[in-house]
mmCIF file with all atom_site columns, C-alpha atoms in Angstrom:
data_model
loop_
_atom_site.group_PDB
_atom_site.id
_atom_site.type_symbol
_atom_site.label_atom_id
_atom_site.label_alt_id
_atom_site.label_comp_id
_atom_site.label_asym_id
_atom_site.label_entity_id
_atom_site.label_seq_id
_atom_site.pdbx_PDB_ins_code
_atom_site.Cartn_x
_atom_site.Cartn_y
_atom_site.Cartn_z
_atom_site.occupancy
_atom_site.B_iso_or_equiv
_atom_site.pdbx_formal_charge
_atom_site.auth_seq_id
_atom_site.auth_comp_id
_atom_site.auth_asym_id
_atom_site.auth_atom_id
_atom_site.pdbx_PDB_model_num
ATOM 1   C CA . UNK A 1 1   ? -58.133 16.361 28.614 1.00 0.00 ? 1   UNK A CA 1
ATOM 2   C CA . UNK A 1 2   ? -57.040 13.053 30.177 1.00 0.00 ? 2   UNK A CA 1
ATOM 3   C CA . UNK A 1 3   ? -53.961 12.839 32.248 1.00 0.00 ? 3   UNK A CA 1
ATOM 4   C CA . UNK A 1 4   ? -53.244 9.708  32.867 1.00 0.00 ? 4   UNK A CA 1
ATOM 5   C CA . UNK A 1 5   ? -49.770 9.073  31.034 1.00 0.00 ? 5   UNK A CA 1
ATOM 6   C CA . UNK A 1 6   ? -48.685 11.649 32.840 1.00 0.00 ? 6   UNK A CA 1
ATOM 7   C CA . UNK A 1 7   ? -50.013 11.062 36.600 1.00 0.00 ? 7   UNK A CA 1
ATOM 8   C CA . UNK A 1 8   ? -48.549 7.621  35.396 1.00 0.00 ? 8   UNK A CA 1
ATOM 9   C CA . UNK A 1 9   ? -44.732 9.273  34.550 1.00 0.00 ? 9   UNK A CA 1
ATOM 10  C CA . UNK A 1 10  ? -45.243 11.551 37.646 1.00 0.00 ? 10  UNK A CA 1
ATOM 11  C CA . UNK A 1 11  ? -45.836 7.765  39.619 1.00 0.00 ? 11  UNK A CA 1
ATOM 12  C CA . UNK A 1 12  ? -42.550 5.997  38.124 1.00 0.00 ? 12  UNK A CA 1
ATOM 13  C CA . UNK A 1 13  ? -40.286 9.401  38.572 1.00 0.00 ? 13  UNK A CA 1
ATOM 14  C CA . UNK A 1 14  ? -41.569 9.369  42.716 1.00 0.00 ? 14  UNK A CA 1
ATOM 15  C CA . UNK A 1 15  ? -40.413 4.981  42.726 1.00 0.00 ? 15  UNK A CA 1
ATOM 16  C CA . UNK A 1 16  ? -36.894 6.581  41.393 1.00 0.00 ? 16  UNK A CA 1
ATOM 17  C CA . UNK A 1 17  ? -37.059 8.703  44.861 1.00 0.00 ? 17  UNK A CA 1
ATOM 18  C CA . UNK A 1 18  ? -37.157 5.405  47.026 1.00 0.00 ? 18  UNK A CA 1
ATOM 19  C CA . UNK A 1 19  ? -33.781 3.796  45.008 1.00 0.00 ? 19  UNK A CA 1
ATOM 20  C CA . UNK A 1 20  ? -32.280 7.125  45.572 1.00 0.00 ? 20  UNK A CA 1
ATOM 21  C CA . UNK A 1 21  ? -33.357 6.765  49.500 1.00 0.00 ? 21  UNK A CA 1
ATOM 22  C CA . UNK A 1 22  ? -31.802 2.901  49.870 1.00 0.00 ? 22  UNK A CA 1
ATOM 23  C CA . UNK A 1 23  ? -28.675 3.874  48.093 1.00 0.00 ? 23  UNK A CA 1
ATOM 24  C CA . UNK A 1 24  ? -28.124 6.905  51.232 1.00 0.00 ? 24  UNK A CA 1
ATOM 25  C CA . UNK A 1 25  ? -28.929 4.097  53.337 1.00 0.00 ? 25  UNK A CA 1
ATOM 26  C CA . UNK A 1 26  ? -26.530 1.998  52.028 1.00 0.00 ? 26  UNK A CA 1
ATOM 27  C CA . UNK A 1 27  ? -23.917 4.818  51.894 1.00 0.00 ? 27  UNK A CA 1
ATOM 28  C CA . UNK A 1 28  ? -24.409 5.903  55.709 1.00 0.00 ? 28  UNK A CA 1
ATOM 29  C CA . UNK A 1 29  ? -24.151 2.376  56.379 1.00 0.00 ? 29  UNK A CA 1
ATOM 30  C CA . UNK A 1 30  ? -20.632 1.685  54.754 1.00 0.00 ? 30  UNK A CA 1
ATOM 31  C CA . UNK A 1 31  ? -18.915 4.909  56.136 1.00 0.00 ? 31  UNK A CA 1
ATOM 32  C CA . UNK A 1 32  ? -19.993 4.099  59.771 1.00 0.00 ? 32  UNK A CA 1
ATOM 33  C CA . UNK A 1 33  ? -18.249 0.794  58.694 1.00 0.00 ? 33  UNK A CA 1
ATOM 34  C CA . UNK A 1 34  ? -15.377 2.452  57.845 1.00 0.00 ? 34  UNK A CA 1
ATOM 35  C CA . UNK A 1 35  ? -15.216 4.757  60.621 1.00 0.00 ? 35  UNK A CA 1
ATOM 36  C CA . UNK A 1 36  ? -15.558 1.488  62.780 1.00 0.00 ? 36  UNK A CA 1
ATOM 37  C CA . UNK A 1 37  ? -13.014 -0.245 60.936 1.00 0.00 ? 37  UNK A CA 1
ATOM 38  C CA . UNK A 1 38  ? -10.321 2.524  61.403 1.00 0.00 ? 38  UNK A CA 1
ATOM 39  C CA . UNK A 1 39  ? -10.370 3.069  57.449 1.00 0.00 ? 39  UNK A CA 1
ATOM 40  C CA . UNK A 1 40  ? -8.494  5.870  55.670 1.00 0.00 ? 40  UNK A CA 1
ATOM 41  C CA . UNK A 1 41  ? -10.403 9.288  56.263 1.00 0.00 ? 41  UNK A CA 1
ATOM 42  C CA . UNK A 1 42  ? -9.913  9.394  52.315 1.00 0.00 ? 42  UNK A CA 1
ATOM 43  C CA . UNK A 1 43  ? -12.650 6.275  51.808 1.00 0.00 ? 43  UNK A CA 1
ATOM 44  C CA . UNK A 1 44  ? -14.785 8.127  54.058 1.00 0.00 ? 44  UNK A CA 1
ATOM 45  C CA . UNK A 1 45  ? -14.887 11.265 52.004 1.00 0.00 ? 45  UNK A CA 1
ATOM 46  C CA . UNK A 1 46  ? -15.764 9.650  49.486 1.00 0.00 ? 46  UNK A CA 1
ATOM 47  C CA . UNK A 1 47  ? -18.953 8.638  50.969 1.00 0.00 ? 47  UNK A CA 1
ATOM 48  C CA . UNK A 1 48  ? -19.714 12.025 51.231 1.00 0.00 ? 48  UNK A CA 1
ATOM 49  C CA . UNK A 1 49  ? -19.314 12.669 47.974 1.00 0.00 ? 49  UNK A CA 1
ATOM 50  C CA . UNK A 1 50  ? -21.414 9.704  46.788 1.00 0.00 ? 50  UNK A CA 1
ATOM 51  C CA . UNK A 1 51  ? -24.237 10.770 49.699 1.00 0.00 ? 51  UNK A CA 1
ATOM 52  C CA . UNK A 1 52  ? -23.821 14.543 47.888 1.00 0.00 ? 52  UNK A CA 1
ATOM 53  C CA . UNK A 1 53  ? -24.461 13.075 44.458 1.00 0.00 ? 53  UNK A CA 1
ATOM 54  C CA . UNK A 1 54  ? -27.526 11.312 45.867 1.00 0.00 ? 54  UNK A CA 1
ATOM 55  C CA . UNK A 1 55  ? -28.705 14.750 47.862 1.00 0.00 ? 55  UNK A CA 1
ATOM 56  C CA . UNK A 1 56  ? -28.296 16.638 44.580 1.00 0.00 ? 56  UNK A CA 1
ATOM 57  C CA . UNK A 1 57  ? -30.451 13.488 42.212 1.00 0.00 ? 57  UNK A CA 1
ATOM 58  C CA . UNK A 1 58  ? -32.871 13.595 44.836 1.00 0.00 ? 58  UNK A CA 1
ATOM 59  C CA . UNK A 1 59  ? -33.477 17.311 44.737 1.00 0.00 ? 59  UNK A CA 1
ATOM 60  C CA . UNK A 1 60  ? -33.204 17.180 40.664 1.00 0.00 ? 60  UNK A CA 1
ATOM 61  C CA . UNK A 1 61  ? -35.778 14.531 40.704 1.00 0.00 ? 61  UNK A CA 1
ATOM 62  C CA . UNK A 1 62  ? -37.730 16.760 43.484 1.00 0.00 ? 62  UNK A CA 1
ATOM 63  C CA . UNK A 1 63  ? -37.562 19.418 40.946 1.00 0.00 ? 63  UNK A CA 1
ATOM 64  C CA . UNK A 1 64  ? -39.135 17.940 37.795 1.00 0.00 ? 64  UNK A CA 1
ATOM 65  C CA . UNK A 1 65  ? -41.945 16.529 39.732 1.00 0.00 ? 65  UNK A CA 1
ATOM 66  C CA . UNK A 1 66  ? -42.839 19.529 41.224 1.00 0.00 ? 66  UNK A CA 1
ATOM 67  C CA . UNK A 1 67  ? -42.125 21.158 37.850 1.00 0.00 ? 67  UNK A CA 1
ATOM 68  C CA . UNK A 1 68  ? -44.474 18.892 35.992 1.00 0.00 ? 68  UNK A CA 1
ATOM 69  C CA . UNK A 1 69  ? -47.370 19.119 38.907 1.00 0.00 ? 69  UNK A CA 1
ATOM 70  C CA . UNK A 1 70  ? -47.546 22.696 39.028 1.00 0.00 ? 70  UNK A CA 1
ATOM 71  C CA . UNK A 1 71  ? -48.007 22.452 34.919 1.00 0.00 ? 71  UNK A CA 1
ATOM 72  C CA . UNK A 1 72  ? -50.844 19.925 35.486 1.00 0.00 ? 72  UNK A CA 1
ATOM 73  C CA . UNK A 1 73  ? -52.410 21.929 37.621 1.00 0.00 ? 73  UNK A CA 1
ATOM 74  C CA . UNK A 1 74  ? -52.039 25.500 35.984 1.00 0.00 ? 74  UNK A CA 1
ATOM 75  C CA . UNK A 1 75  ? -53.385 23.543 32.864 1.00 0.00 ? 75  UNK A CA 1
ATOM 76  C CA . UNK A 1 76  ? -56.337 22.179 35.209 1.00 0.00 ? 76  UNK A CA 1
ATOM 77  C CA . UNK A 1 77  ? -57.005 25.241 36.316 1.00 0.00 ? 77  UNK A CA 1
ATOM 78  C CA . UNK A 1 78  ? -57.024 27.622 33.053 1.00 0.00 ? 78  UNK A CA 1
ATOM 79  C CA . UNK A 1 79  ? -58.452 24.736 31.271 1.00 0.00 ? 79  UNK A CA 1
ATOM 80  C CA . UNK A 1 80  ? -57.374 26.100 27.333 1.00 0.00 ? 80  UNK A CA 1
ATOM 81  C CA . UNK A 1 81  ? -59.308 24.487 24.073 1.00 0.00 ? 81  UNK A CA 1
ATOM 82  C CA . UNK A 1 82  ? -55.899 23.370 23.144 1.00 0.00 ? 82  UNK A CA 1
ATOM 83  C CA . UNK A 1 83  ? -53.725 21.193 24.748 1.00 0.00 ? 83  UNK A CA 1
ATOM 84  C CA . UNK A 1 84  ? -50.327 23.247 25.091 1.00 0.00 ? 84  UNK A CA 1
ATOM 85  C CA . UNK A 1 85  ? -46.817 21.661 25.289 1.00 0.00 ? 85  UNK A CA 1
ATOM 86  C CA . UNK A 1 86  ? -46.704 19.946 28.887 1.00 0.00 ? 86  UNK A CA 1
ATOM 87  C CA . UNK A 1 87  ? -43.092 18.881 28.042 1.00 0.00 ? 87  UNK A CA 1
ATOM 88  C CA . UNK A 1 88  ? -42.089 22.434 26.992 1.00 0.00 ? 88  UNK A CA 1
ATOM 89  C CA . UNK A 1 89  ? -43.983 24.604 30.592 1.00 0.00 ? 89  UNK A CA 1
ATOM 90  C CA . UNK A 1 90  ? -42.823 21.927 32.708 1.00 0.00 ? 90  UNK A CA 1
ATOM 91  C CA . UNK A 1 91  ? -38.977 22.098 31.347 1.00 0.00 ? 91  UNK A CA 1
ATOM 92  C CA . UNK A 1 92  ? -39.279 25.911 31.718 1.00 0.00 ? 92  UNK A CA 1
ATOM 93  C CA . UNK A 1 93  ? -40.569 25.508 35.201 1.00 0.00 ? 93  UNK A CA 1
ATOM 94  C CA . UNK A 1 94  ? -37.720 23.046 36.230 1.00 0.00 ? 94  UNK A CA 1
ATOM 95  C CA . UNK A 1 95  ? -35.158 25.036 34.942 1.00 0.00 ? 95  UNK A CA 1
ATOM 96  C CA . UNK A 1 96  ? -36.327 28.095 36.776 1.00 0.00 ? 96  UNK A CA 1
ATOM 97  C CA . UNK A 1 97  ? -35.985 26.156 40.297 1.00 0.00 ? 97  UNK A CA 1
ATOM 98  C CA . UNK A 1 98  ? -32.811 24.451 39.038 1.00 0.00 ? 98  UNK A CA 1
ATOM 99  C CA . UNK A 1 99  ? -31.083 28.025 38.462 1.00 0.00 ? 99  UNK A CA 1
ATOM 100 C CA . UNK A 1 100 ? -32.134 28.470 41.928 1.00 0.00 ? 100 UNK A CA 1
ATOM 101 C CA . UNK A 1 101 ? -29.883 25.632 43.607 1.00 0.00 ? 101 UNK A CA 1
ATOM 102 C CA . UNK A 1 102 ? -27.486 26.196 46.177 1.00 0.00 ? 102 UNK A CA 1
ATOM 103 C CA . UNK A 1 103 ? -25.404 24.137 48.475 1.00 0.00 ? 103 UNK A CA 1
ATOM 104 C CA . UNK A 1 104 ? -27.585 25.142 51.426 1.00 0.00 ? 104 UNK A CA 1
ATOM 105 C CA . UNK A 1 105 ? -29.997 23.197 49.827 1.00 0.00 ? 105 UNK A CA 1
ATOM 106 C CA . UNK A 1 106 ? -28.705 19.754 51.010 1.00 0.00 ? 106 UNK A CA 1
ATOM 107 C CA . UNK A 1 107 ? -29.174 21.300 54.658 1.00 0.00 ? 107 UNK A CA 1
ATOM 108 C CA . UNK A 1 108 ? -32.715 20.791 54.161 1.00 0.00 ? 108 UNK A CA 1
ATOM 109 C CA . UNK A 1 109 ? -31.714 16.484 52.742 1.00 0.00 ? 109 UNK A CA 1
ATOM 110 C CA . UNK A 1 110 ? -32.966 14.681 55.899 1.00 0.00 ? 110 UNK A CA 1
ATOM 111 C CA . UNK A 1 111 ? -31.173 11.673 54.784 1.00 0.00 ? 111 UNK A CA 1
ATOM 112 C CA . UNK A 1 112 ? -28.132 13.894 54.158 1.00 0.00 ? 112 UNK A CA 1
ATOM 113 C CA . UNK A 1 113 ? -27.942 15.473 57.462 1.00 0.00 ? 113 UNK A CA 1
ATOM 114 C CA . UNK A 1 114 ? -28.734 12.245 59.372 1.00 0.00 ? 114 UNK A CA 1
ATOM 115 C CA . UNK A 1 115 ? -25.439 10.774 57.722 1.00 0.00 ? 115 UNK A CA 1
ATOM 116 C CA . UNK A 1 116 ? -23.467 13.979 58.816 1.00 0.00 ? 116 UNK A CA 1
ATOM 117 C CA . UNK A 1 117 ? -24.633 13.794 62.143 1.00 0.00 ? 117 UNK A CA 1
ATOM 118 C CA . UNK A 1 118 ? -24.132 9.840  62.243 1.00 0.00 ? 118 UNK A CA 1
ATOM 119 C CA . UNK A 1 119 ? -20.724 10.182 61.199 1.00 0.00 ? 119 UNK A CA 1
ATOM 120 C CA . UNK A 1 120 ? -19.883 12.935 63.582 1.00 0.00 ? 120 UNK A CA 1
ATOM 121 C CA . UNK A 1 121 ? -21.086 11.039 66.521 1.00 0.00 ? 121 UNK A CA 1
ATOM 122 C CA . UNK A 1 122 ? -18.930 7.783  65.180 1.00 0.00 ? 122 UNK A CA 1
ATOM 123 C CA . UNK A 1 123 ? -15.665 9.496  64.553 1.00 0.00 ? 123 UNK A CA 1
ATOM 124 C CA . UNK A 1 124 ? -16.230 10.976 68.221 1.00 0.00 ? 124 UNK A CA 1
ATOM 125 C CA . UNK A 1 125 ? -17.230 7.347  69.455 1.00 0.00 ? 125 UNK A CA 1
ATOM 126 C CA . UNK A 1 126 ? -14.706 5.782  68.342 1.00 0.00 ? 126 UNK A CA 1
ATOM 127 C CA . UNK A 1 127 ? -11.707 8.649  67.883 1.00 0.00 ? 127 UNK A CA 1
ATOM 128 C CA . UNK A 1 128 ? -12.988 10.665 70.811 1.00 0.00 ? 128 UNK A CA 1
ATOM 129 C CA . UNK A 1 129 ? -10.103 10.223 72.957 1.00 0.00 ? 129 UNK A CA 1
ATOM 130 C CA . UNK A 1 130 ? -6.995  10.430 70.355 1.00 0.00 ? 130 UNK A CA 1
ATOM 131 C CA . UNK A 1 131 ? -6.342  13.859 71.157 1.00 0.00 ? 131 UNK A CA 1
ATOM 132 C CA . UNK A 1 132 ? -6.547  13.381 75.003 1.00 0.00 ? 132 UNK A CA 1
ATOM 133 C CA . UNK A 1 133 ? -3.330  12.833 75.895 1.00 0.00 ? 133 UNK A CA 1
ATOM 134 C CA . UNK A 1 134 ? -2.605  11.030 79.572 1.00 0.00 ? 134 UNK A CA 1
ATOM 135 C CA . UNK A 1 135 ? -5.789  10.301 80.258 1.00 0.00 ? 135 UNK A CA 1
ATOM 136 C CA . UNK A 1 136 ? -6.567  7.493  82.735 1.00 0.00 ? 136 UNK A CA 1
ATOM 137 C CA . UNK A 1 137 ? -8.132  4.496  80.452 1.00 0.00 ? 137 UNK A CA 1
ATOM 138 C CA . UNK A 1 138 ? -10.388 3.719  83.367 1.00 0.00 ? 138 UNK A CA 1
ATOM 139 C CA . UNK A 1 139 ? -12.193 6.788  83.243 1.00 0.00 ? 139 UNK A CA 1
ATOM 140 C CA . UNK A 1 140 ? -12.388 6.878  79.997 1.00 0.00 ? 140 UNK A CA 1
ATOM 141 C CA . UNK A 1 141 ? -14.124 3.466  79.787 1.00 0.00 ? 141 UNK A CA 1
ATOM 142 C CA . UNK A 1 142 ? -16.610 4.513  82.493 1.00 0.00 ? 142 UNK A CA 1
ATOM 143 C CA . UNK A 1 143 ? -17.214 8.332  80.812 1.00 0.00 ? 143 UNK A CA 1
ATOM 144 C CA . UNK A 1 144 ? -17.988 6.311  77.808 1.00 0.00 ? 144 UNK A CA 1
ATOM 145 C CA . UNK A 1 145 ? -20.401 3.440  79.385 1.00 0.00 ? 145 UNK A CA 1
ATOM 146 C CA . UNK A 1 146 ? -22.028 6.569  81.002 1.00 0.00 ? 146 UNK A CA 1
ATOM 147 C CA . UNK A 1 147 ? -23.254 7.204  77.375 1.00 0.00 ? 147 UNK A CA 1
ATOM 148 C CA . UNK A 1 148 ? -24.885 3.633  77.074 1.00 0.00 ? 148 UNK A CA 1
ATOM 149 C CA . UNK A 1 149 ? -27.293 4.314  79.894 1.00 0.00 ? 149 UNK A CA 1
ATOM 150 C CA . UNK A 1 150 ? -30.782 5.487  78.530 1.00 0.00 ? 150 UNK A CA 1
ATOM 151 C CA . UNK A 1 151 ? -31.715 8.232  81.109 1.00 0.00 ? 151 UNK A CA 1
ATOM 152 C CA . UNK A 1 152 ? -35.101 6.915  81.374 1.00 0.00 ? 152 UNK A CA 1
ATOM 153 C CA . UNK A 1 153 ? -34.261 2.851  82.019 1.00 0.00 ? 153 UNK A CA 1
ATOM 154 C CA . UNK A 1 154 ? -31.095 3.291  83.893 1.00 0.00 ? 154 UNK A CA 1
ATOM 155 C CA . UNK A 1 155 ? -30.459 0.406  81.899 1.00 0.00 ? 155 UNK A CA 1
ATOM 156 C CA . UNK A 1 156 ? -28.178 0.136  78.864 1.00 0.00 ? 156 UNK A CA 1
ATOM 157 C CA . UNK A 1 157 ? -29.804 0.527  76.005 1.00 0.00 ? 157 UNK A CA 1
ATOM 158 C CA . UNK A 1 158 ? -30.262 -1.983 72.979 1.00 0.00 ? 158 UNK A CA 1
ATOM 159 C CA . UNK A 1 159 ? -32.269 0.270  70.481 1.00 0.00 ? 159 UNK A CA 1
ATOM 160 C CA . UNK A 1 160 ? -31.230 3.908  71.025 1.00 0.00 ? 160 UNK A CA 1
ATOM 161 C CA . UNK A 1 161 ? -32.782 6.928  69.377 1.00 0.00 ? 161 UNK A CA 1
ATOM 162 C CA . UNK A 1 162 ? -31.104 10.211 69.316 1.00 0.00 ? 162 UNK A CA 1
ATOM 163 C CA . UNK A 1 163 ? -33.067 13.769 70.061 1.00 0.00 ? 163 UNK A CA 1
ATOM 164 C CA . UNK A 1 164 ? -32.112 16.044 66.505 1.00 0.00 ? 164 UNK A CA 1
ATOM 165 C CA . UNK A 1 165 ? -33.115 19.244 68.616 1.00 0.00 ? 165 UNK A CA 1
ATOM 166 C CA . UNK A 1 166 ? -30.754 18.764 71.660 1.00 0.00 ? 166 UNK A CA 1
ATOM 167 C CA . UNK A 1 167 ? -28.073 15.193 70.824 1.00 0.00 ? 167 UNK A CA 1
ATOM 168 C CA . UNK A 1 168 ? -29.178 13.508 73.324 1.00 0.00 ? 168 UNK A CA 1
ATOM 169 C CA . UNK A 1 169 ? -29.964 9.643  73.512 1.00 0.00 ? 169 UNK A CA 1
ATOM 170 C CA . UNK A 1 170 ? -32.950 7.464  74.740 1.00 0.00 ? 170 UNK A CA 1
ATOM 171 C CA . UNK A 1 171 ? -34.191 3.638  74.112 1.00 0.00 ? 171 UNK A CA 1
ATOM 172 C CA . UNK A 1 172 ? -36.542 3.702  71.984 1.00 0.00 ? 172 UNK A CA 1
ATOM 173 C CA . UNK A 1 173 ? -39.389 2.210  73.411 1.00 0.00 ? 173 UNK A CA 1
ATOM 174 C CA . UNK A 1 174 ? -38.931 4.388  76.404 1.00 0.00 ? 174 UNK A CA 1
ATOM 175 C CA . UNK A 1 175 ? -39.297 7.550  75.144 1.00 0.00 ? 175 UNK A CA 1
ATOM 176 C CA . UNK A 1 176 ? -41.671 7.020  72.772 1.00 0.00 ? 176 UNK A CA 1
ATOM 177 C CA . UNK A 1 177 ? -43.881 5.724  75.797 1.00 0.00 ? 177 UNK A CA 1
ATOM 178 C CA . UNK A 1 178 ? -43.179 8.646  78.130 1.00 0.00 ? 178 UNK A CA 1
ATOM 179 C CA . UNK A 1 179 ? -44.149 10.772 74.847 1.00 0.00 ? 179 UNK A CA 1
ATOM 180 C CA . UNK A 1 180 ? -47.743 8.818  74.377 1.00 0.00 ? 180 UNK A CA 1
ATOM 181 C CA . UNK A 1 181 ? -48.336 9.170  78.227 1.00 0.00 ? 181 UNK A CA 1
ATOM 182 C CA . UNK A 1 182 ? -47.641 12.788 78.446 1.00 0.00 ? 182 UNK A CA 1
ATOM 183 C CA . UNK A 1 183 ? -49.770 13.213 75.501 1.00 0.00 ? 183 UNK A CA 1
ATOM 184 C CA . UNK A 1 184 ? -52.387 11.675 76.675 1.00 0.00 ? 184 UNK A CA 1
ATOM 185 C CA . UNK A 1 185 ? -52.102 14.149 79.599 1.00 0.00 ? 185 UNK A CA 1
ATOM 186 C CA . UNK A 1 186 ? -51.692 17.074 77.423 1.00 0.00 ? 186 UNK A CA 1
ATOM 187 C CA . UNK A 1 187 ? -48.524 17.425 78.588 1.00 0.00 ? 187 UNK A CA 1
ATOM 188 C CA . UNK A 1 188 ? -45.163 18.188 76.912 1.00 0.00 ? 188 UNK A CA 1
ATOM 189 C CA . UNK A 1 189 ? -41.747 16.018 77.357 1.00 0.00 ? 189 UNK A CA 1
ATOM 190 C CA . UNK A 1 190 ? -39.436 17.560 79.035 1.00 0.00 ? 190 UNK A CA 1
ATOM 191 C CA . UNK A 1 191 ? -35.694 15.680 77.954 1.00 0.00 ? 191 UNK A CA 1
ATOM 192 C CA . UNK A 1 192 ? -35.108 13.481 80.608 1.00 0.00 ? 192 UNK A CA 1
ATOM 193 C CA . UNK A 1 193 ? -31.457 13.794 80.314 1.00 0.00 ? 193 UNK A CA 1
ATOM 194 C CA . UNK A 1 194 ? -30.048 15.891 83.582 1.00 0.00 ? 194 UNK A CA 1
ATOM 195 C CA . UNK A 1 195 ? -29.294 19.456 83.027 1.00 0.00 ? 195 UNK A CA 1
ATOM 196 C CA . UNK A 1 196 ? -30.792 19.305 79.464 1.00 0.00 ? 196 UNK A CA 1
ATOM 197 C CA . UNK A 1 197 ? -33.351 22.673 79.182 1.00 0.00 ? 197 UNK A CA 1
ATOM 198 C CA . UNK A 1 198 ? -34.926 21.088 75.800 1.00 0.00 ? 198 UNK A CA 1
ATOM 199 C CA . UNK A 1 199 ? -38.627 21.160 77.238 1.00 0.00 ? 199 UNK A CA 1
ATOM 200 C CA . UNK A 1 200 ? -40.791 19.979 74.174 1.00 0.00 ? 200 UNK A CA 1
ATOM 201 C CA . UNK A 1 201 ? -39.694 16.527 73.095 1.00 0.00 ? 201 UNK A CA 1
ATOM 202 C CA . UNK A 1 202 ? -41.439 15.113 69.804 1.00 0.00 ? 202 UNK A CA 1
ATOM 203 C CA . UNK A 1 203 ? -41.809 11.274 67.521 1.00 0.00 ? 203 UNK A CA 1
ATOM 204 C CA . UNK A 1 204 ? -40.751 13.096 64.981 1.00 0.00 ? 204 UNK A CA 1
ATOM 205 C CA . UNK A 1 205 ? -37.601 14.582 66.460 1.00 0.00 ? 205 UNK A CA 1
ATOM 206 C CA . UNK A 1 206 ? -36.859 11.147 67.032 1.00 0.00 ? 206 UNK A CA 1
ATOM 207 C CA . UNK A 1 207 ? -33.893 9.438  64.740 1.00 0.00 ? 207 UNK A CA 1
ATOM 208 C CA . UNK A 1 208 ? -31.921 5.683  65.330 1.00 0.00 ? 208 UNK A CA 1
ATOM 209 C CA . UNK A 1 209 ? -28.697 6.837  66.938 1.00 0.00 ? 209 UNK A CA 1
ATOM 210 C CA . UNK A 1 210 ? -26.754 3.979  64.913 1.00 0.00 ? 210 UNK A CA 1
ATOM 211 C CA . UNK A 1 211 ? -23.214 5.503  65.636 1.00 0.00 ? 211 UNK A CA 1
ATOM 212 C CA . UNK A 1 212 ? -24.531 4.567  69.291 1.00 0.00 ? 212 UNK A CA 1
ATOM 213 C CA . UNK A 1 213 ? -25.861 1.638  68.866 1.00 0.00 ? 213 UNK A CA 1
ATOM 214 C CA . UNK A 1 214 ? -22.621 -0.094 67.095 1.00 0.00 ? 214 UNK A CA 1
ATOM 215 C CA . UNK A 1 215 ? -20.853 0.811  70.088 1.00 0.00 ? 215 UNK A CA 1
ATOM 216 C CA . UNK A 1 216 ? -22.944 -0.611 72.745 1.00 0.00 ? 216 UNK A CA 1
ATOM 217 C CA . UNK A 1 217 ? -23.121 -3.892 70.368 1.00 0.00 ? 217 UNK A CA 1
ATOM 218 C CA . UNK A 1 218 ? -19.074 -3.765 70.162 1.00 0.00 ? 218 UNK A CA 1
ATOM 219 C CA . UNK A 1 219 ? -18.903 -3.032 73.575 1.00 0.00 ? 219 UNK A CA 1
ATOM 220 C CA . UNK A 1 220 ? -21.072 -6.256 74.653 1.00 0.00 ? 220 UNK A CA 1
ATOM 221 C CA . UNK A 1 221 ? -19.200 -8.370 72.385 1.00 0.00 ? 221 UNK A CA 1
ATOM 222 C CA . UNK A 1 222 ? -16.193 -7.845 74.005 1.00 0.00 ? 222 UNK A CA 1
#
């Protein structure tokens, strides 16, 4: 039995998955503009929306391939004198997992909760201090500038990367260095941010803080 028009489907339907990844991209890019921008908090819902109709494609598409490889392989594996209806085991097996879906299931959408967390750390960037009323602008400014120091450098930081286990903020470069070192030692990274009890710091914890960055940038500019 050859499979090749099928490993070759199964190859076109996992391409789909990287449009599906640029057009979250694009979507967590244009609310953070928004957010920036002072937009309605209507437009921005409605990114979420489009980034939840991406997050449910993406785990439809997720779906039929797996749905299609398991038949592959059950057929590999039983190998039957006659070729049964891969279209017809593969729809059963993909509506199985589909009856299966909840909305939990877009807690487990990297690209979905990057874009929550993004946008959570913007609106608090940049509408942080609306609902503090009195508060001395000065100290606000300098709380804020506080945030742009990488607690490795010292310095401010141009390419900041944000810990997903405890929130908190490095430059890149420096972080991922202190991880190779320690590694190299067999050691573990403890967060170097003060006070922070997170004692096992990892690459792939590791995601661009770009709710951060455009701050710093604006900041600078100014």
């Amino acid at each position: 039995i050859s499979f090749n028009a099928v490993d070759s489907a199964l190859s076109s339907l996992k391409n789909c998955q990287s449009y599906i990844n640029s057009g979250m991209d694009v979507a967590t890019q244009v609310a953070l503009d928004l957010v920036q921008s002072f937009n309605d908090e209507e437009d921005v819902n409605n990114m979420e929306k489009v980034m939840l109709e991406y997050a449910a494609m993406d785990r439809e598409l997720n779906h039929y391939i797996k749905a299609f490889e398991e038949t592959i392989n059950q057929v590999k594996r039983e190998k039957p004198e006659n070729l049964p209806d891969l279209e017809n085991l593969a729809q059963e097996k993909f509506l199985e997992m589909e009856s299966k879906n909840s909305d939990s299931d877009f807690q487990t959408n990297e690209k979905y909760m990057y874009f929550k967390d993004q946008l959570k750390e913007m609106k608090k960037q940049y509408h942080g201090n609306d609902t503090i009323e009195q508060i001395d602008e000065d100290i606000a400014v300098t709380r804020s500038q506080m945030n742009f120091i990488c607690p490795i450098t010292q310095m401010t930081m141009k390419r900041p990367v944000r810990n997903k286990v405890c929130g908190h903020s490095y430059e890149e470069d420096a972080i991922l260095e202190m991880i190779q070192t320690q590694k190299q030692k067999k050691k573990k990274v403890r967060c170097p941010k003060m006070g922070c009890s997170h004692v096992d710091i990892k690459g792939s914890d590791l995601v661009p803080d770009e709710a951060l960055k455009r701050v710093i940038d604006s900041q600078n500019k100014q």
